[in-house]
Amino acid sequence: MGLFSFLQKDIAIDLGTANSLVYVKGKGIVVREPSVVAVYRNNTVLAVGQEARRMAGKTPADITIIRPLKDGVIADFDITEKMLRYFISKALDNQGFFRVGPRVLVGIPVGVTEVEKRAVLDAAIHAGAKEASLIEEPMAAAIGAGLPVVEATGSMVVDLGGGTSEVAVISMKGMVATKSVRVGGDEMNEAILTYIRKNYNLMIGERTAEEVKIRIGCAFPFPEVRTHEVSGRDLVTGLPKSITVDSEEIRHSITEPLGVILDAIKACLETTPPELAADIVDRGIMLTGGGALLYGLDRFLSDALGLPVLVAEDPLSCVVMGAGKVLENLDTLRQVLALSKRA
């Protein structure tokens, strides 16, 4: 029994649409990779994570780049399983992994169906986990951001991922009000791509659109307008072409997805009990997830809502760090989990 306990590993996984992070109990975050897989036609895996992402848009016909998660849930079960197996194996350095599978805690969006939950659990088990459990991402994000989730006070967290944006008001270890929309960073990328195609007759790839968003994307104007050179294929001539876009164009191009996120926050606030709403007025709203890194998003939301809005210290890591804290204190924090467990 003692040897089994020594070999048994506990790991937490933030299985994101854009990026996946793995936390090993006692070690911290050990894997931080894009949720991307490169496969041959026969579904043999060529590369996973960062290596696969570098191949996007540059592969021959017999190699396909797949993002197996869409809107925060599994879109391709087999590829997700292979990706999970790779991440778990990498996190544990293959030591004892195939003898004693790890106990795995996976973050999931708050709005997923029972079928989608089961798919995540099954994928983790098939990837080699001995035991798999789930934690809802807004709760994990709130714990990771250091919010007082066990106290009788209202804390509001907005977790902005690649495929989903989730809003939750948390008090006394439970989520009192929630709202989830399947709009996130991917929709912003798509909005930028569409804008450039319509206004410049230039076709660009998803990676280029994301680079534009990271370099000059903003929800609130920069002090000085920024510009960025974009290259792609001219839709008129079919030839390579470069243009220059500025930050104000990009800000206007992502107005629609930002509006959906704002409406989701308002909808959650409308169902929040008055006493907890008063706490949020005092404490503000915490932004987590990769979308929180968009320049000026806190200012944009604060102006629109009339509430303080803060960005977590390390927004990209909040979900996996929160799940990791649960692993480190599983006995005392088990009540916090909306756990769906499979032995």
CSV table of N, CA and C in Angstrom, one decimal, residues 34-40 43 47 49 52 63-69 75-76 79-80 83:
chain,number,residue,atom,x,y,z
A,34,PRO,N,0.0,24.6,-26.5
A,34,PRO,CA,-1.2,24.8,-27.3
A,34,PRO,C,-1.9,23.5,-27.4
A,35,SER,N,-3.3,23.5,-27.5
A,35,SER,CA,-4.1,22.3,-27.6
A,35,SER,C,-4.2,22.0,-29.1
A,36,VAL,N,-3.1,21.6,-29.7
A,36,VAL,CA,-3.0,21.4,-31.1
A,36,VAL,C,-2.3,20.1,-31.4
A,37,VAL,N,-2.8,19.3,-32.4
A,37,VAL,CA,-2.2,18.0,-32.7
A,37,VAL,C,-2.0,17.9,-34.2
A,38,ALA,N,-0.8,17.5,-34.7
A,38,ALA,CA,-0.6,17.3,-36.1
A,38,ALA,C,-0.7,15.8,-36.3
A,39,VAL,N,-1.5,15.3,-37.3
A,39,VAL,CA,-1.7,13.9,-37.6
A,39,VAL,C,-1.5,13.6,-39.1
A,40,TYR,N,-1.1,12.4,-39.4
A,40,TYR,CA,-1.1,11.9,-40.7
A,40,TYR,C,-2.5,11.4,-41.1
A,43,ASN,N,-4.3,8.9,-39.0
A,43,ASN,CA,-4.5,9.4,-37.6
A,43,ASN,C,-3.4,9.1,-36.7
A,47,ALA,N,2.9,15.3,-34.2
A,47,ALA,CA,3.4,16.2,-33.2
A,47,ALA,C,2.2,16.7,-32.4
A,49,GLY,N,1.1,19.9,-29.4
A,49,GLY,CA,1.5,21.1,-28.6
A,49,GLY,C,2.2,22.2,-29.5
A,52,ALA,N,3.4,21.2,-33.0
A,52,ALA,CA,2.3,21.0,-33.9
A,52,ALA,C,1.8,22.4,-34.3
A,63,ILE,N,-0.8,15.7,-44.1
A,63,ILE,CA,-0.7,16.0,-42.7
A,63,ILE,C,-1.8,17.0,-42.3
A,64,THR,N,-2.5,16.8,-41.3
A,64,THR,CA,-3.6,17.7,-40.9
A,64,THR,C,-3.3,18.2,-39.5
A,65,ILE,N,-3.6,19.5,-39.3
A,65,ILE,CA,-3.4,20.2,-38.0
A,65,ILE,C,-4.8,20.2,-37.4
A,66,ILE,N,-5.0,19.6,-36.2
A,66,ILE,CA,-6.3,19.5,-35.6
A,66,ILE,C,-6.3,20.2,-34.2
A,67,ARG,N,-7.3,20.9,-33.9
A,67,ARG,CA,-7.6,21.5,-32.6
A,67,ARG,C,-8.8,20.6,-32.1
A,68,PRO,N,-8.5,19.6,-31.2
A,68,PRO,CA,-9.6,18.7,-30.9
A,68,PRO,C,-10.6,19.2,-29.9
A,69,LEU,N,-10.4,20.4,-29.4
A,69,LEU,CA,-11.5,21.0,-28.5
A,69,LEU,C,-12.1,22.2,-29.2
A,75,ALA,N,-14.3,18.0,-29.3
A,75,ALA,CA,-14.9,17.9,-30.7
A,75,ALA,C,-14.4,16.7,-31.4
A,76,ASP,N,-13.2,16.2,-31.0
A,76,ASP,CA,-12.6,15.0,-31.6
A,76,ASP,C,-12.1,14.1,-30.5
A,79,ILE,N,-8.5,12.2,-30.9
A,79,ILE,CA,-7.3,13.0,-30.9
A,79,ILE,C,-7.1,13.7,-29.5
A,80,THR,N,-8.3,14.0,-28.9
A,80,THR,CA,-8.2,14.5,-27.5
A,80,THR,C,-7.5,13.5,-26.6
A,83,MET,N,-3.8,13.5,-27.3
A,83,MET,CA,-3.2,14.7,-26.8
A,83,MET,C,-3.1,14.6,-25.3
